[in-house]
Each structure stands twice: as structure tokens, then as C-alpha cells.
mmCIF file of C-alpha atoms in Angstrom:
data_model
loop_
_atom_site.group_PDB
_atom_site.id
_atom_site.type_symbol
_atom_site.label_atom_id
_atom_site.label_comp_id
_atom_site.label_asym_id
_atom_site.label_seq_id
_atom_site.Cartn_x
_atom_site.Cartn_y
_atom_site.Cartn_z
ATOM 1 C CA MET A 93 -15.048 -21.255 37.332
ATOM 2 C CA ALA A 94 -18.016 -22.887 35.719
ATOM 3 C CA ARG A 95 -18.199 -26.667 35.982
ATOM 4 C CA THR A 96 -16.512 -27.983 32.836
ATOM 5 C CA MET A 97 -18.552 -29.320 29.955
ATOM 6 C CA LYS A 98 -16.717 -32.656 29.996
ATOM 7 C CA GLU A 99 -18.566 -33.397 33.221
ATOM 8 C CA ASN A 100 -21.841 -32.781 31.394
ATOM 9 C CA LEU A 101 -21.358 -34.565 28.083
ATOM 10 C CA LYS A 102 -23.838 -37.285 28.986
ATOM 11 C CA ASP A 103 -26.330 -34.884 30.578
ATOM 12 C CA ARG A 104 -29.331 -33.689 28.673
ATOM 13 C CA PRO A 105 -29.718 -30.807 28.853
ATOM 14 C CA LEU A 106 -26.141 -29.651 29.260
ATOM 15 C CA LYS A 107 -25.744 -27.816 32.584
ATOM 16 C CA LEU A 108 -23.171 -25.220 33.583
ATOM 17 C CA THR A 109 -22.764 -23.351 36.857
ATOM 18 C CA PHE A 110 -21.405 -19.808 37.171
ATOM 19 C CA PRO A 111 -20.958 -19.254 40.916
ATOM 20 C CA GLU A 112 -20.066 -15.531 40.953
ATOM 21 C CA ILE A 113 -23.547 -14.028 40.749
ATOM 22 C CA GLU A 114 -22.591 -10.504 39.648
ATOM 23 C CA LEU A 115 -20.344 -11.863 36.905
ATOM 24 C CA ALA A 116 -23.042 -14.306 35.849
ATOM 25 C CA ARG A 117 -25.466 -11.407 35.442
ATOM 26 C CA GLN A 118 -23.015 -9.667 33.140
ATOM 27 C CA LEU A 119 -22.641 -12.892 31.172
ATOM 28 C CA PHE A 120 -26.383 -13.459 30.858
ATOM 29 C CA GLY A 121 -27.112 -9.826 29.951
ATOM 30 C CA GLU A 122 -30.117 -7.746 30.953
ATOM 31 C CA HIS A 123 -33.216 -9.945 30.778
ATOM 32 C CA ASN A 124 -30.897 -12.759 29.556
ATOM 33 C CA VAL A 125 -30.399 -10.987 26.225
ATOM 34 C CA HIS A 126 -26.892 -12.414 25.784
ATOM 35 C CA LEU A 127 -28.119 -15.953 26.355
ATOM 36 C CA GLN A 128 -30.904 -15.437 23.854
ATOM 37 C CA ARG A 129 -28.389 -14.161 21.313
ATOM 38 C CA ILE A 130 -26.361 -17.367 21.646
ATOM 39 C CA ALA A 131 -29.501 -19.502 21.553
ATOM 40 C CA ASP A 132 -30.688 -17.825 18.337
ATOM 41 C CA ALA A 133 -27.282 -18.111 16.676
ATOM 42 C CA LEU A 134 -26.867 -21.813 17.462
ATOM 43 C CA ALA A 135 -30.499 -22.946 17.397
ATOM 44 C CA VAL A 136 -30.464 -24.219 20.986
ATOM 45 C CA ARG A 137 -32.625 -23.523 24.032
ATOM 46 C CA ILE A 138 -30.993 -21.890 27.052
ATOM 47 C CA ASN A 139 -32.673 -21.581 30.445
ATOM 48 C CA THR A 140 -31.380 -20.289 33.764
ATOM 49 C CA ARG A 141 -32.092 -20.971 37.408
ATOM 50 C CA GLY A 142 -29.991 -18.889 39.746
ATOM 51 C CA ASP A 143 -26.355 -19.395 38.773
ATOM 52 C CA THR A 144 -27.051 -22.497 36.652
ATOM 53 C CA VAL A 145 -27.567 -22.544 32.891
ATOM 54 C CA SER A 146 -29.143 -25.469 31.061
ATOM 55 C CA ILE A 147 -28.661 -25.839 27.312
ATOM 56 C CA ASP A 148 -30.888 -28.124 25.282
ATOM 57 C CA GLY A 149 -30.659 -28.984 21.594
ATOM 58 C CA ASP A 150 -28.302 -30.649 19.136
ATOM 59 C CA PRO A 151 -25.352 -31.996 21.208
ATOM 60 C CA ILE A 152 -22.707 -30.330 19.048
ATOM 61 C CA ALA A 153 -24.515 -26.978 19.088
ATOM 62 C CA ALA A 154 -25.125 -27.292 22.834
ATOM 63 C CA ALA A 155 -21.429 -27.996 23.440
ATOM 64 C CA LEU A 156 -20.516 -24.969 21.311
ATOM 65 C CA ALA A 157 -22.941 -22.774 23.287
ATOM 66 C CA GLY A 158 -21.414 -24.052 26.520
ATOM 67 C CA ASN A 159 -17.874 -23.404 25.281
ATOM 68 C CA THR A 160 -18.899 -19.885 24.295
ATOM 69 C CA LEU A 161 -20.435 -19.169 27.688
ATOM 70 C CA GLU A 162 -17.476 -20.556 29.648
ATOM 71 C CA GLN A 163 -14.953 -18.558 27.637
ATOM 72 C CA LEU A 164 -17.010 -15.353 27.863
ATOM 73 C CA TYR A 165 -17.290 -15.899 31.612
ATOM 74 C CA GLY A 166 -13.496 -16.172 31.758
ATOM 75 C CA LEU A 167 -13.212 -12.844 29.910
ATOM 76 C CA ILE A 168 -15.573 -11.161 32.377
ATOM 77 C CA GLN A 169 -13.491 -12.522 35.255
ATOM 78 C CA LYS A 170 -10.519 -10.738 33.691
ATOM 79 C CA GLY A 171 -12.459 -7.452 33.661
ATOM 80 C CA TYR A 172 -13.468 -7.522 29.988
ATOM 81 C CA PRO A 173 -16.872 -5.841 29.444
ATOM 82 C CA VAL A 174 -18.921 -8.108 27.164
ATOM 83 C CA TYR A 175 -21.210 -6.274 24.739
ATOM 84 C CA PRO A 176 -23.909 -7.829 22.529
ATOM 85 C CA ASN A 177 -21.664 -7.708 19.459
ATOM 86 C CA ASP A 178 -18.986 -9.598 21.389
ATOM 87 C CA ILE A 179 -21.446 -12.468 21.689
ATOM 88 C CA ASP A 180 -21.703 -12.617 17.889
ATOM 89 C CA TYR A 181 -17.923 -12.474 17.472
ATOM 90 C CA ALA A 182 -17.387 -15.182 20.085
ATOM 91 C CA VAL A 183 -19.895 -17.546 18.476
ATOM 92 C CA ARG A 184 -18.327 -16.906 15.068
ATOM 93 C CA VAL A 185 -14.767 -17.564 16.276
ATOM 94 C CA LEU A 186 -15.632 -20.745 18.169
ATOM 95 C CA SER A 187 -17.884 -22.046 15.395
ATOM 96 C CA ALA A 188 -14.891 -21.893 13.060
ATOM 97 C CA ASP A 189 -12.491 -23.419 15.611
ATOM 98 C CA ASP A 190 -13.794 -24.778 18.896
ATOM 99 C CA ARG A 191 -10.227 -24.933 20.226
ATOM 100 C CA ALA A 192 -9.711 -21.194 19.804
ATOM 101 C CA GLN A 193 -9.080 -19.197 22.972
ATOM 102 C CA LEU A 194 -11.091 -15.987 23.131
ATOM 103 C CA LYS A 195 -8.800 -14.553 25.806
ATOM 104 C CA ASP A 196 -5.854 -14.634 23.407
ATOM 105 C CA ILE A 197 -7.862 -12.494 20.962
ATOM 106 C CA PHE A 198 -10.219 -10.281 22.961
ATOM 107 C CA LEU A 199 -7.775 -9.380 25.730
ATOM 108 C CA ASP A 200 -5.087 -8.064 23.345
ATOM 109 C CA THR A 201 -5.727 -4.351 23.902
ATOM 110 C CA VAL A 202 -4.378 -2.207 21.066
ATOM 111 C CA TYR A 203 -5.511 1.195 22.310
ATOM 112 C CA ILE A 204 -7.906 2.723 24.843
ATOM 113 C CA THR A 205 -9.952 5.546 23.340
ATOM 114 C CA ALA A 206 -10.706 8.922 24.885
ATOM 115 C CA LYS A 207 -14.062 7.424 25.921
ATOM 116 C CA LYS A 208 -12.200 4.671 27.826
ATOM 117 C CA ARG A 209 -13.230 1.973 25.374
ATOM 118 C CA ALA A 210 -10.641 -0.705 24.663
ATOM 119 C CA ILE A 211 -9.926 -1.456 21.006
ATOM 120 C CA THR A 212 -9.107 -5.142 20.634
ATOM 121 C CA PRO A 213 -9.144 -7.688 17.789
ATOM 122 C CA LYS A 214 -12.399 -9.604 17.385
ATOM 123 C CA SER A 215 -11.289 -12.525 15.211
ATOM 124 C CA PRO A 216 -8.186 -14.663 14.664
ATOM 125 C CA THR A 217 -7.465 -12.794 11.420
ATOM 126 C CA GLN A 218 -7.651 -9.448 13.187
ATOM 127 C CA LYS A 219 -5.286 -10.808 15.842
ATOM 128 C CA ALA A 220 -2.867 -11.954 13.108
ATOM 129 C CA TYR A 221 -3.129 -8.478 11.545
ATOM 130 C CA ILE A 222 -2.248 -6.773 14.846
ATOM 131 C CA ASP A 223 0.684 -9.135 15.385
ATOM 132 C CA ALA A 224 1.910 -8.494 11.821
ATOM 133 C CA MET A 225 1.878 -4.722 12.425
ATOM 134 C CA ARG A 226 3.909 -5.236 15.587
ATOM 135 C CA ARG A 227 6.420 -7.373 13.709
ATOM 136 C CA CYS A 228 6.759 -5.962 10.175
ATOM 137 C CA ASP A 229 7.555 -2.572 8.643
ATOM 138 C CA ILE A 230 5.079 -2.987 5.777
ATOM 139 C CA VAL A 231 1.755 -4.794 6.211
ATOM 140 C CA PHE A 232 -1.047 -5.236 3.680
ATOM 141 C CA GLY A 233 -4.579 -5.790 4.978
ATOM 142 C CA ILE A 234 -6.758 -7.024 2.112
ATOM 143 C CA GLY A 235 -10.418 -7.942 2.382
ATOM 144 C CA PRO A 236 -14.036 -6.774 2.344
ATOM 145 C CA ALA A 237 -15.530 -3.725 3.989
ATOM 146 C CA GLY A 238 -16.252 -3.899 7.698
ATOM 147 C CA THR A 239 -13.412 -6.211 8.672
ATOM 148 C CA GLY A 240 -11.556 -3.578 10.708
ATOM 149 C CA LYS A 241 -8.574 -3.172 8.378
ATOM 150 C CA THR A 242 -8.373 0.614 8.551
ATOM 151 C CA TYR A 243 -9.716 1.005 12.076
ATOM 152 C CA LEU A 244 -7.171 -1.339 13.648
ATOM 153 C CA ALA A 245 -4.346 0.228 11.637
ATOM 154 C CA MET A 246 -5.460 3.635 12.917
ATOM 155 C CA ALA A 247 -5.518 2.327 16.485
ATOM 156 C CA MET A 248 -1.982 0.985 16.089
ATOM 157 C CA ALA A 249 -0.853 4.329 14.656
ATOM 158 C CA VAL A 250 -2.359 6.358 17.507
ATOM 159 C CA ALA A 251 -0.880 3.929 20.053
ATOM 160 C CA ALA A 252 2.569 4.254 18.437
ATOM 161 C CA LEU A 253 2.301 8.057 18.533
ATOM 162 C CA GLN A 254 1.225 8.004 22.167
ATOM 163 C CA LYS A 255 4.130 5.717 23.108
ATOM 164 C CA GLY A 256 6.607 7.924 21.228
ATOM 165 C CA THR A 257 7.794 5.200 18.864
ATOM 166 C CA VAL A 258 6.903 7.512 15.948
ATOM 167 C CA SER A 259 6.633 11.295 15.867
ATOM 168 C CA ARG A 260 3.803 11.621 13.347
ATOM 169 C CA ILE A 261 0.954 9.852 11.602
ATOM 170 C CA ILE A 262 0.363 10.182 7.868
ATOM 171 C CA LEU A 263 -2.975 9.051 6.440
ATOM 172 C CA THR A 264 -3.554 8.930 2.728
ATOM 173 C CA ARG A 265 -6.121 7.760 0.187
ATOM 174 C CA PRO A 266 -6.556 7.988 -3.572
ATOM 175 C CA ALA A 267 -9.213 10.502 -4.635
ATOM 176 C CA VAL A 268 -10.084 8.245 -7.512
ATOM 177 C CA GLU A 269 -13.517 9.537 -8.446
ATOM 178 C CA ALA A 270 -12.030 12.899 -9.348
ATOM 179 C CA GLY A 271 -8.979 11.305 -10.912
ATOM 180 C CA GLU A 272 -6.972 13.450 -8.495
ATOM 181 C CA ALA A 273 -7.504 16.299 -10.941
ATOM 182 C CA LEU A 274 -9.617 18.168 -8.425
ATOM 183 C CA GLY A 275 -9.767 21.568 -10.056
ATOM 184 C CA PHE A 276 -13.340 21.345 -11.265
ATOM 185 C CA LEU A 277 -14.691 20.727 -7.764
ATOM 186 C CA PRO A 278 -15.927 23.803 -5.849
ATOM 187 C CA GLY A 279 -14.046 25.217 -2.873
ATOM 188 C CA ASP A 280 -10.417 25.424 -1.784
ATOM 189 C CA LEU A 281 -8.070 22.445 -1.786
ATOM 190 C CA THR A 282 -9.174 21.194 1.633
ATOM 191 C CA GLU A 283 -12.829 21.333 0.646
ATOM 192 C CA LYS A 284 -12.065 19.477 -2.589
ATOM 193 C CA VAL A 285 -10.339 16.489 -1.008
ATOM 194 C CA ASP A 286 -12.150 16.245 2.337
ATOM 195 C CA PRO A 287 -15.001 14.024 1.051
ATOM 196 C CA TYR A 288 -12.473 11.367 0.005
ATOM 197 C CA LEU A 289 -10.630 11.509 3.320
ATOM 198 C CA ARG A 290 -13.664 11.713 5.628
ATOM 199 C CA PRO A 291 -13.536 8.019 6.731
ATOM 200 C CA LEU A 292 -10.017 8.580 8.038
ATOM 201 C CA TYR A 293 -11.143 11.617 10.041
ATOM 202 C CA ASP A 294 -14.067 9.599 11.406
ATOM 203 C CA ALA A 295 -11.759 6.862 12.686
ATOM 204 C CA LEU A 296 -9.440 9.423 14.293
ATOM 205 C CA HIS A 297 -12.292 11.198 16.068
ATOM 206 C CA ASP A 298 -13.573 7.864 17.351
ATOM 207 C CA MET A 299 -10.267 7.329 19.163
ATOM 208 C CA MET A 300 -9.242 10.828 20.230
ATOM 209 C CA ARG A 301 -11.093 13.942 21.329
ATOM 210 C CA PHE A 302 -11.915 16.380 18.546
ATOM 211 C CA GLU A 303 -9.810 19.154 20.101
ATOM 212 C CA LYS A 304 -6.802 16.838 20.378
ATOM 213 C CA VAL A 305 -7.066 15.738 16.743
ATOM 214 C CA SER A 306 -7.397 19.364 15.580
ATOM 215 C CA SER A 307 -4.347 20.405 17.612
ATOM 216 C CA LEU A 308 -2.196 17.556 16.285
ATOM 217 C CA MET A 309 -3.241 18.297 12.702
ATOM 218 C CA GLN A 310 -2.457 21.989 13.053
ATOM 219 C CA ARG A 311 1.025 21.096 14.326
ATOM 220 C CA GLY A 312 1.571 18.637 11.480
ATOM 221 C CA VAL A 313 1.799 15.657 13.843
ATOM 222 C CA ILE A 314 -1.156 14.105 12.029
ATOM 223 C CA GLU A 315 -1.404 14.652 8.284
ATOM 224 C CA VAL A 316 -4.299 13.563 6.082
ATOM 225 C CA ALA A 317 -3.794 13.975 2.347
ATOM 226 C CA PRO A 318 -4.499 12.399 -1.067
ATOM 227 C CA ILE A 319 -1.848 9.970 -2.265
ATOM 228 C CA ALA A 320 -0.756 12.379 -5.010
ATOM 229 C CA PHE A 321 0.671 14.603 -2.245
ATOM 230 C CA MET A 322 3.147 11.876 -1.254
ATOM 231 C CA ARG A 323 5.180 12.161 -4.461
ATOM 232 C CA GLY A 324 8.778 13.259 -4.004
ATOM 233 C CA ARG A 325 8.747 12.960 -0.211
ATOM 234 C CA THR A 326 10.730 10.782 2.198
ATOM 235 C CA LEU A 327 8.619 9.861 5.218
ATOM 236 C CA ASN A 328 10.808 9.379 8.298
ATOM 237 C CA ASP A 329 9.766 8.540 11.868
ATOM 238 C CA ALA A 330 6.143 8.030 10.843
ATOM 239 C CA PHE A 331 3.288 5.563 10.923
ATOM 240 C CA ILE A 332 1.783 5.746 7.432
ATOM 241 C CA ILE A 333 -1.576 4.305 6.385
ATOM 242 C CA LEU A 334 -2.664 4.007 2.763
ATOM 243 C CA ASP A 335 -6.398 3.340 2.734
ATOM 244 C CA GLU A 336 -8.608 2.229 -0.195
ATOM 245 C CA ALA A 337 -5.427 1.026 -1.888
ATOM 246 C CA GLN A 338 -7.356 -1.005 -4.474
ATOM 247 C CA ASN A 339 -7.906 2.334 -6.224
ATOM 248 C CA THR A 340 -4.216 3.131 -6.589
ATOM 249 C CA THR A 341 -2.579 2.597 -9.935
ATOM 250 C CA SER A 342 0.564 0.520 -10.262
ATOM 251 C CA GLU A 343 2.621 3.717 -10.463
ATOM 252 C CA GLN A 344 0.993 5.197 -7.360
ATOM 253 C CA MET A 345 1.561 2.056 -5.305
ATOM 254 C CA LYS A 346 5.240 1.898 -6.257
ATOM 255 C CA MET A 347 5.599 5.604 -5.490
ATOM 256 C CA PHE A 348 3.948 5.216 -2.097
ATOM 257 C CA LEU A 349 5.963 2.184 -0.984
ATOM 258 C CA THR A 350 9.245 3.840 -1.935
ATOM 259 C CA ARG A 351 8.465 6.869 0.299
ATOM 260 C CA LEU A 352 9.186 4.814 3.434
ATOM 261 C CA GLY A 353 12.016 6.387 5.431
ATOM 262 C CA TYR A 354 13.946 5.643 8.628
ATOM 263 C CA ASN A 355 11.994 4.451 11.680
ATOM 264 C CA SER A 356 8.769 4.344 9.678
ATOM 265 C CA GLN A 357 6.053 1.780 9.218
ATOM 266 C CA ALA A 358 3.423 1.524 6.458
ATOM 267 C CA VAL A 359 0.070 -0.244 6.495
ATOM 268 C CA VAL A 360 -1.798 -0.632 3.205
ATOM 269 C CA THR A 361 -5.495 -1.527 3.278
ATOM 270 C CA GLY A 362 -7.984 -2.245 0.524
ATOM 271 C CA ASP A 363 -10.766 -4.383 -0.898
ATOM 272 C CA ILE A 364 -9.937 -5.835 -4.312
ATOM 273 C CA THR A 365 -13.627 -6.550 -4.960
ATOM 274 C CA GLN A 366 -14.453 -2.824 -4.977
ATOM 275 C CA ILE A 367 -12.101 -1.288 -7.539
ATOM 276 C CA ASP A 368 -13.247 2.062 -8.983
ATOM 277 C CA LEU A 369 -10.367 2.615 -11.405
ATOM 278 C CA PRO A 370 -11.062 3.070 -15.134
ATOM 279 C CA ALA A 371 -11.091 -0.240 -17.010
ATOM 280 C CA ALA A 372 -7.766 0.543 -18.677
ATOM 281 C CA LYS A 373 -5.994 0.934 -15.306
ATOM 282 C CA SER A 374 -4.817 -2.036 -13.243
ATOM 283 C CA SER A 375 -4.968 -1.957 -9.451
ATOM 284 C CA GLY A 376 -1.680 -1.306 -7.705
ATOM 285 C CA LEU A 377 -2.909 -3.331 -4.733
ATOM 286 C CA ILE A 378 -3.502 -6.454 -6.818
ATOM 287 C CA GLU A 379 -0.107 -6.080 -8.468
ATOM 288 C CA ALA A 380 1.639 -5.573 -5.105
ATOM 289 C CA SER A 381 -0.003 -8.698 -3.699
ATOM 290 C CA GLN A 382 1.402 -10.660 -6.627
ATOM 291 C CA ILE A 383 4.994 -9.406 -6.687
ATOM 292 C CA LEU A 384 5.877 -8.574 -3.049
ATOM 293 C CA GLN A 385 4.839 -11.791 -1.276
ATOM 294 C CA LYS A 386 8.376 -13.169 -0.926
ATOM 295 C CA ILE A 387 10.038 -10.048 0.500
ATOM 296 C CA ASN A 388 11.028 -10.396 4.149
ATOM 297 C CA ASP A 389 9.382 -7.958 6.579
ATOM 298 C CA ILE A 390 6.414 -7.422 4.250
ATOM 299 C CA GLU A 391 3.346 -9.354 5.353
ATOM 300 C CA PHE A 392 -0.055 -9.828 3.716
ATOM 301 C CA ILE A 393 -3.130 -10.502 5.844
ATOM 302 C CA PHE A 394 -6.270 -11.553 3.972
ATOM 303 C CA PHE A 395 -9.680 -10.992 5.566
ATOM 304 C CA SER A 396 -12.998 -12.626 4.643
ATOM 305 C CA HIS A 397 -16.680 -12.118 5.421
ATOM 306 C CA THR A 398 -16.166 -14.063 8.663
ATOM 307 C CA ASP A 399 -14.089 -11.143 9.992
ATOM 308 C CA VAL A 400 -16.790 -8.492 9.498
ATOM 309 C CA VAL A 401 -17.310 -6.480 12.694
ATOM 310 C CA ARG A 402 -20.172 -4.253 11.583
ATOM 311 C CA HIS A 403 -23.885 -4.983 11.717
ATOM 312 C CA ARG A 404 -24.515 -8.747 11.518
ATOM 313 C CA LEU A 405 -26.282 -8.263 8.144
ATOM 314 C CA VAL A 406 -23.068 -6.940 6.556
ATOM 315 C CA GLN A 407 -21.525 -10.411 6.777
ATOM 316 C CA ASP A 408 -24.566 -11.930 5.063
ATOM 317 C CA ILE A 409 -24.504 -9.259 2.340
ATOM 318 C CA ILE A 410 -20.815 -9.860 1.581
ATOM 319 C CA ARG A 411 -21.357 -13.633 1.489
ATOM 320 C CA ALA A 412 -24.305 -13.209 -0.918
ATOM 321 C CA TYR A 413 -22.229 -11.104 -3.308
ATOM 322 C CA GLU A 414 -19.347 -13.599 -3.126
ATOM 323 C CA GLN A 415 -21.717 -16.422 -4.040
ATOM 324 C CA LYS A 416 -23.117 -14.418 -6.949
ATOM 325 C CA GLU A 417 -19.606 -13.785 -8.311
ATOM 326 C CA LYS A 418 -18.801 -17.507 -8.122
ATOM 327 C CA SER A 419 -22.049 -18.571 -9.825
ATOM 328 C CA PRO A 420 -22.299 -18.657 -13.629
ATOM 329 C CA ALA A 421 -24.421 -15.938 -15.188
ATOM 330 C CA PRO A 422 -27.943 -17.013 -16.205
ATOM 331 C CA GLY A 423 -27.855 -18.557 -19.669
ATOM 332 C CA SER A 424 -24.071 -18.979 -19.702
ATOM 333 C CA ALA A 425 -22.471 -22.266 -20.666
ATOM 334 C CA MET A 426 -21.512 -24.530 -17.789
#
């Protein structure tokens, strides 16, 4: 293990030693790109000599950089492959809570894709979301785009199917732009609804080989359909995901939630800041979040811009829009 930071608190610069050279190289990244990423994020200077890292700058930022490096080193020792984006996630998690343990988050493998890539949570909220899905029959994941709500739910669904705890996966979305009256669109029914369901297909194909997905869909093991197709059904022995739920009406949300059958689990995801319903229609997701909070075995997980796992600019974009919504309009009374 690296020499602990407590031994270095009075040193300037802060020095850490990572004795396993091959692991240290993985930690530092090619041409020290990982170290530079941490240095840029925390406004510190990081230099290396052999297996020793020296960190110079604001003491608090230097301690945070050291904590990040030591915990990432511990992940690598456990066989976790650290990618550049993991550096960003680690800095973000530890900046919010320097007592957080990355191993408790990053090492919680949900599913291993066909390309042998492990899907794991990348933030405490994502970890809470995964734990909620393991514990509860109905889980709501509410928050901005890019926070992994749908992707992690899909990973849990595929893992449940693979383990045999459910016999099918049902994925549904509202086709709100067409009002679910799709007749005026060209093509057959599949061609009409496919554009609205494409993100669900994309997530599936990211986890499973194309041929496998096609085979399971042909056999009805995986079903992708607009929410209107759920009416009148009882969904037994299934993992059901309702995506883009902010665009369901109150009636659609009630209909969907009452489809849940024996040995089934439902995950509802949505972003209440991106509602596309007509002004006269209220969002079923907002209503559900207001009236279902006290029911046992239903859990709500709320994500924020700090949980974004897309390009680093997405987090900044979401934060900018949030600040705009909180600020009074120009010329308005204070």
C-alpha cells in the first residue's frame, strides 16, 4: 500500500509511494495522463519520480488528490481497470465526501457485458439506486439526463434475466410527440414507434450481442413497446422498465403501475425538468412522486448533476440550466 497521507500532513509537497510498479503505471496512466487529470480538476501540481508521487498546492486540495490516488490504487490492486472517466468520477465523489470509500461503489459489479466490460455504479446515488432495485419491487429513478438511470436499470434487468430470477424483460416508453396516435406516421407499426424506443435498443445492444438481443426479442423474452400497449395486461415474472416517465399522463402512470404481477419488478425513470406533455396535461411521474412516497417497498432515488456520467461538459450544462431556472427573469420584480 501507499504510505498513508497522515504521515505526510506536515510535508510540503505531499508525498506518496506506490511500490508495485506495474500497478503504479496503471494508476498514473500513459504519459501520466491520469495524474494530470487529477491535477487539473483540483488545481494542484503532481510530479513523479519512480514509484513516488509528490503533490504541491493548497493543502486541502493536495490531501484530496492524495486520497483519490490512494483509493484508486486500492481499486487497481483489486483488479479494477481504471479509465480516464473513472478519475473524474472519483474526484467528484471524494470532493463531495472525503470519507467515501470508492471500493464500496466502484467494485459493486451489476453486470458484465458481452465485451467483458463491468457495469458498476459511479456515484453514491447510483449505488443507492442499485441497492434500491435489489431491495424493492418498485423503484423510481428521477433526475437529469446522463445520470445512468435507464442504463443501470437495464443492466439490472439483463442480470436478473441471466440469473433466471425473471423470465422476461419488458421495456416501455411513452411516444409523446405523436400523442400515441401514430397513424399519420409512415411505415408499419414497428417503423412508427421505433424512433421513440431507440434509446432502449441502444442500451440493450451495449450489453448484449446484437444476435442475442434479436433472438430474445423474436422469442418474446425481451419486449419493447409504447406504454399504450401495456393497457389491460398483467405482467408476471418480469423485469419492467418505464423510461421517460415524465411524459406519461396521470392515467398512464396509474395504468402502468397496476400492471405489476407476481414475481415482477418495475423501475420507472424520468427527468421532471424535460416534460414534453401538452400544457393541459400533468405529468404522471410528478404526481406519483407526491402520492406514493409513504408506501412500503416503493423507493424514490433522486439524482442531480453531480451524478452525470457522460461527457464532463454535460454536468456543467445541467448546472447552468439549473442556475438559470433559479434566477429571476431579467426585469422581473425581486
